[in-house]
């Protein structure tokens, strides 16, 4: 188990008009923060608000207006973080009229968002799609992990996506015959594909070194593993270009690219089988948690930085021994925000800050203390 310095990247979160949460401000502690309260009090909404401000995306819906509290015209979240010894302010807002903003220090964050905010590891029920959903979710997740591990490689996915869009547009216009420019776009796509495949393979290998031990700790049956499944057999640009050439006739007939990293997948193996196809709901949830903890370890090794862990109702799925193992990992460094219906779901003796959500969606901040 790796340890990282205990940092406090998130200093303060101010919420207004989000779902069933009352307007409130809360300050997570430098380590573990427990958010507790009865069902329906807004624990998940509080985590969603934090993610909205840091990423501009919801953990629960693609229609951000759904996050606006009934009877309100505006939802707004401000999150102050510490980055490089300086305070930075993220802001997200949305209106029922469809206006939306996501700002960093008052300006469009663009690609700066990856450098300014902490890496995130999010465990919420809706994220089970990452384990049992389509490959596109796992591809995107693996690419975001690679960007967090090695920020200089963040452009690999965008470069490949741009080349793929250009090649697909050319194929769609050229059904029935191959234009001379297709060779050039094959070469461009193959170079971008080789870079992306190498990036994904390296990130997957970092996960594969950590996932089996963590998954075993969480009670998942062996053999356990993470396997990157690239669609291309070749790993270099020349080899991938040759594979594209072999499939050119089919691509021209269909009007789009039928081969390449846009069809890759990442498999999670539990009991020797794909947990996506054969795992129970409980095994899929634990596989997701093991994946996020494996990413945490990989980030600490690569960057000496622990991600901000956001864990929604995870303790209810674990027995006392596994609750203890999880909290020991979280206490090794970095911030973690955990939701639970009862304070006792976090093992006794764990130092934490507490945020109590009470009936009527009122937020109360308890002083930081050891349990």
XYZ file of N, CA, C and O in Angstrom, residues 62-158:
388
model
N -27.040 13.476 -17.889
C -26.450 14.301 -18.943
C -27.226 15.600 -19.132
O -26.758 16.502 -19.829
N -28.396 15.679 -18.545
C -29.220 16.895 -18.627
C -29.022 17.669 -17.330
O -29.674 17.404 -16.316
N -28.113 18.636 -17.379
C -27.705 19.314 -16.150
C -28.845 20.083 -15.494
O -28.809 20.332 -14.286
N -29.868 20.469 -16.273
C -30.990 21.173 -15.665
C -31.706 20.315 -14.635
O -32.398 20.846 -13.753
N -31.547 18.994 -14.729
C -32.168 18.115 -13.735
C -31.562 18.300 -12.344
O -32.149 17.893 -11.350
N -30.378 18.900 -12.287
C -29.737 19.133 -10.988
C -30.267 20.369 -10.284
O -29.919 20.618 -9.125
N -31.110 21.147 -10.958
C -31.661 22.356 -10.348
C -32.803 21.978 -9.418
O -33.694 21.212 -9.774
N -32.794 22.521 -8.217
C -33.822 22.210 -7.228
C -35.193 22.668 -7.712
O -35.329 23.719 -8.356
N -36.230 21.859 -7.436
C -37.591 22.228 -7.802
C -37.936 23.589 -7.200
O -37.669 23.865 -6.027
N -38.547 24.430 -8.032
C -38.926 25.757 -7.573
C -37.846 26.802 -7.743
O -38.089 27.988 -7.472
N -36.644 26.390 -8.195
C -35.544 27.327 -8.412
C -35.272 27.475 -9.902
O -35.516 26.550 -10.690
N -34.760 28.632 -10.283
C -34.384 28.868 -11.680
C -32.897 28.670 -11.932
O -32.470 28.578 -13.082
N -32.099 28.575 -10.863
C -30.650 28.538 -10.994
C -30.048 27.577 -9.990
O -30.489 27.504 -8.845
N -29.062 26.804 -10.437
C -28.213 26.022 -9.538
C -26.783 26.524 -9.708
O -26.347 26.821 -10.830
N -26.053 26.590 -8.605
C -24.696 27.145 -8.645
C -23.847 26.455 -7.583
O -24.299 26.254 -6.456
N -22.636 26.074 -7.958
C -21.694 25.469 -7.018
C -20.342 26.144 -7.189
O -19.841 26.267 -8.323
N -19.755 26.569 -6.099
C -18.404 27.107 -6.097
C -17.525 26.202 -5.234
O -17.913 25.852 -4.117
N -16.372 25.831 -5.751
C -15.435 25.003 -4.993
C -14.066 25.664 -4.998
O -13.488 25.907 -6.064
N -13.591 25.958 -3.816
C -12.256 26.541 -3.669
C -11.272 25.422 -3.373
O -11.486 24.610 -2.471
N -10.207 25.355 -4.164
C -9.206 24.315 -3.967
C -7.837 24.956 -3.784
O -7.638 26.138 -4.070
N -6.899 24.144 -3.313
C -5.513 24.576 -3.210
C -4.709 23.875 -4.292
O -4.741 22.654 -4.402
N -4.010 24.637 -5.105
C -3.190 24.083 -6.181
C -1.900 24.879 -6.250
O -1.916 26.090 -6.469
N -0.782 24.199 -6.048
C 0.509 24.877 -6.098
C 0.673 25.934 -5.039
O 1.358 26.944 -5.261
N 0.032 25.726 -3.889
C 0.138 26.692 -2.809
C -0.779 27.882 -2.955
O -0.741 28.799 -2.124
N -1.612 27.902 -4.007
C -2.522 29.016 -4.237
C -3.965 28.526 -4.208
O -4.246 27.367 -4.528
N -4.865 29.425 -3.830
C -6.287 29.100 -3.856
C -6.825 29.355 -5.259
O -6.546 30.379 -5.875
N -7.576 28.377 -5.794
C -8.216 28.495 -7.113
C -9.707 28.267 -6.920
O -10.123 27.473 -6.065
N -10.519 28.915 -7.738
C -11.964 28.821 -7.575
C -12.604 28.247 -8.828
O -12.495 28.810 -9.926
N -13.287 27.106 -8.671
C -14.086 26.510 -9.729
C -15.543 26.920 -9.524
O -16.035 26.927 -8.399
N -16.223 27.222 -10.617
C -17.636 27.583 -10.551
C -18.398 26.845 -11.639
O -17.978 26.811 -12.793
N -19.527 26.256 -11.253
C -20.472 25.681 -12.214
C -21.836 26.262 -11.922
O -22.237 26.415 -10.758
N -22.575 26.594 -12.979
C -23.948 27.042 -12.795
C -24.766 26.632 -14.004
O -24.245 26.451 -15.108
N -26.065 26.488 -13.787
C -26.992 26.156 -14.867
C -28.338 26.788 -14.547
O -28.718 26.921 -13.375
N -29.068 27.196 -15.596
C -30.392 27.775 -15.428
C -31.416 26.927 -16.170
O -31.078 26.160 -17.079
N -32.657 27.084 -15.806
C -33.725 26.343 -16.491
C -33.873 26.802 -17.936
O -34.384 26.054 -18.776
N -33.408 27.999 -18.242
C -33.457 28.489 -19.623
C -32.399 27.839 -20.501
O -32.416 28.016 -21.719
N -31.475 27.077 -19.875
C -30.462 26.377 -20.656
C -29.089 27.007 -20.615
O -28.142 26.476 -21.203
N -28.935 28.127 -19.934
C -27.617 28.743 -19.798
C -26.748 27.908 -18.863
O -27.224 27.410 -17.836
N -25.469 27.798 -19.208
C -24.561 26.959 -18.432
C -23.191 27.609 -18.407
O -22.724 28.150 -19.419
N -22.544 27.543 -17.242
C -21.175 28.050 -17.127
C -20.329 27.060 -16.341
O -20.794 26.445 -15.390
N -19.079 26.916 -16.755
C -18.077 26.194 -15.976
C -16.796 26.992 -16.078
O -16.196 27.100 -17.160
N -16.368 27.583 -14.966
C -15.270 28.535 -14.969
C -14.210 28.158 -13.945
O -14.498 27.532 -12.918
N -12.987 28.554 -14.225
C -11.868 28.442 -13.296
C -11.297 29.840 -13.117
O -10.824 30.449 -14.090
N -11.380 30.348 -11.897
C -10.927 31.711 -11.610
C -11.558 32.715 -12.563
O -10.911 33.649 -13.056
N -12.841 32.504 -12.876
C -13.591 33.444 -13.677
C -13.444 33.313 -15.169
O -14.019 34.099 -15.924
N -12.687 32.316 -15.654
C -12.469 32.152 -17.096
C -12.720 30.704 -17.486
O -12.716 29.798 -16.647
N -12.944 30.487 -18.779
C -13.123 29.130 -19.305
C -11.873 28.316 -18.981
O -10.760 28.701 -19.364
N -12.005 27.171 -18.282
C -10.808 26.424 -17.881
C -10.094 25.742 -19.030
O -8.880 25.527 -18.972
N -10.812 25.357 -20.098
C -10.175 24.660 -21.201
C -9.392 23.448 -20.712
O -9.809 22.719 -19.809
N -8.214 23.252 -21.269
C -7.370 22.122 -20.862
C -6.672 22.374 -19.536
O -6.082 21.456 -18.970
N -6.757 23.606 -19.009
C -6.103 23.903 -17.731
C -6.737 23.153 -16.576
O -6.143 23.029 -15.507
N -7.946 22.656 -16.790
C -8.673 22.020 -15.695
C -7.916 20.820 -15.150
O -7.915 20.561 -13.941
N -7.216 20.071 -16.023
C -6.497 18.888 -15.567
C -5.323 19.251 -14.671
O -4.967 18.496 -13.762
N -4.695 20.394 -14.918
C -3.568 20.818 -14.095
C -4.013 21.475 -12.801
O -3.304 21.433 -11.796
N -5.201 22.095 -12.820
C -5.633 22.883 -11.671
C -6.343 22.070 -10.607
O -6.220 22.362 -9.418
N -7.111 21.054 -11.019
C -7.893 20.326 -10.025
C -7.227 18.999 -9.679
O -6.422 18.472 -10.442
N -7.567 18.429 -8.509
C -7.022 17.121 -8.165
C -7.632 16.038 -9.040
O -8.760 16.179 -9.523
N -6.901 14.936 -9.273
C -7.545 13.782 -9.918
C -8.719 13.308 -9.069
O -8.706 13.437 -7.845
N -9.741 12.751 -9.723
C -10.945 12.306 -9.026
C -11.127 10.809 -9.182
O -10.892 10.254 -10.256
N -11.566 10.161 -8.116
C -11.988 8.760 -8.158
C -13.374 8.713 -7.527
O -13.527 9.023 -6.342
N -14.390 8.350 -8.330
C -15.786 8.514 -7.921
C -16.483 7.164 -7.898
O -16.549 6.470 -8.916
N -17.004 6.801 -6.724
C -17.783 5.572 -6.567
C -19.210 5.967 -6.221
O -19.507 6.382 -5.103
N -20.092 5.882 -7.212
C -21.519 6.130 -7.009
C -22.277 5.047 -7.763
O -21.747 4.452 -8.710
N -23.509 4.748 -7.359
C -24.246 3.669 -8.021
C -24.321 3.810 -9.536
O -24.212 2.822 -10.272
N -24.486 5.039 -10.043
C -24.605 5.222 -11.482
C -23.315 4.891 -12.224
O -23.344 4.693 -13.441
N -22.208 4.838 -11.524
C -20.940 4.545 -12.186
C -20.755 3.062 -12.472
O -19.737 2.669 -13.052
N -21.707 2.233 -12.077
C -21.609 0.819 -12.420
C -21.584 0.606 -13.923
O -21.121 -0.430 -14.401
N -22.053 1.600 -14.680
C -21.972 1.508 -16.142
C -20.530 1.377 -16.599
O -20.255 0.818 -17.661
N -19.597 1.858 -15.784
C -18.188 1.709 -16.129
C -17.770 0.245 -16.148
O -16.914 -0.155 -16.943
N -18.375 -0.560 -15.286
C -18.040 -1.982 -15.207
C -18.893 -2.812 -16.153
O -18.385 -3.677 -16.880
N -20.189 -2.562 -16.184
C -21.077 -3.451 -16.932
C -21.666 -2.823 -18.190
O -22.440 -3.466 -18.903
N -21.286 -1.572 -18.477
C -21.811 -0.881 -19.640
C -20.978 -1.108 -20.885
O -20.144 -2.013 -20.951
N -21.170 -0.282 -21.904
C -20.481 -0.455 -23.181
C -18.997 -0.123 -23.074
O -18.577 0.610 -22.162
N -18.188 -0.629 -24.015
C -16.740 -0.369 -23.977
C -16.379 1.106 -24.037
O -15.323 1.496 -23.531
N -17.214 1.936 -24.645
C -16.879 3.355 -24.770
C -16.649 4.003 -23.412
O -15.771 4.867 -23.266
N -17.413 3.596 -22.390
C -17.237 4.156 -21.051
C -15.871 3.786 -20.488
O -15.188 4.617 -19.875
N -15.445 2.554 -20.687
C -14.149 2.122 -20.163
C -12.994 2.755 -20.946
O -11.952 3.071 -20.372
N -13.174 2.915 -22.273
C -12.130 3.589 -23.053
C -11.924 5.020 -22.557
O -10.786 5.461 -22.342
N -13.028 5.730 -22.397
C -12.911 7.105 -21.938
C -12.294 7.195 -20.553
O -11.470 8.075 -20.279
N -12.673 6.272 -19.676
C -12.129 6.270 -18.325
C -10.627 5.988 -18.344
O -9.853 6.648 -17.632
N -10.210 5.033 -19.151
C -8.789 4.707 -19.240
C -8.001 5.884 -19.790
O -6.889 6.177 -19.328
N -8.567 6.600 -20.756
C -7.883 7.763 -21.314
C -7.760 8.879 -20.282
O -6.732 9.569 -20.214
N -8.801 9.082 -19.477
C -8.718 10.112 -18.439
C -7.704 9.730 -17.374
O -6.995 10.598 -16.841
N -7.606 8.445 -17.062
C -6.591 8.005 -16.112
C -5.197 8.267 -16.674
O -4.313 8.756 -15.964
N -4.981 7.919 -17.942
C -3.675 8.151 -18.561
C -3.309 9.633 -18.522
O -2.159 10.000 -18.252
N -4.293 10.502 -18.771
C -4.034 11.941 -18.730
C -3.682 12.400 -17.313
O -2.854 13.293 -17.127
N -4.324 11.792 -16.307
C -4.010 12.144 -14.923
C -2.634 11.630 -14.521
O -1.895 12.293 -13.784
N -2.269 10.434 -15.013
C -0.955 9.874 -14.699
C 0.157 10.652 -15.371
O 1.201 10.926 -14.767
N -0.065 10.991 -16.637
C 0.960 11.669 -17.436
C 0.302 12.817 -18.195
O -0.139 12.646 -19.343
N 0.188 14.006 -17.587
C -0.531 15.117 -18.221
C -0.044 15.450 -19.628
O -0.835 15.916 -20.453
N 1.222 15.204 -19.918
C 1.748 15.518 -21.251
C 1.090 14.664 -22.334
O 1.144 15.005 -23.521
N 0.463 13.541 -21.941
C -0.170 12.657 -22.910
C -1.678 12.922 -23.056
O -2.372 12.175 -23.749
N -2.151 13.976 -22.429
C -3.591 14.228 -22.429
C -4.146 14.458 -23.826
O -5.335 14.234 -24.077
N -3.301 14.889 -24.758
C -3.782 15.209 -26.107
C -3.914 13.981 -27.001
O -4.435 14.087 -28.112
N -3.458 12.811 -26.545
C -3.459 11.627 -27.410
C -4.858 11.275 -27.889
O -5.080 10.993 -29.071
N -5.831 11.276 -26.982
C -7.206 10.918 -27.353
C -7.791 11.945 -28.323
O -8.457 11.576 -29.288
N -7.522 13.234 -28.048
C -8.061 14.274 -28.934
C -7.455 14.177 -30.335
O -8.153 14.363 -31.330
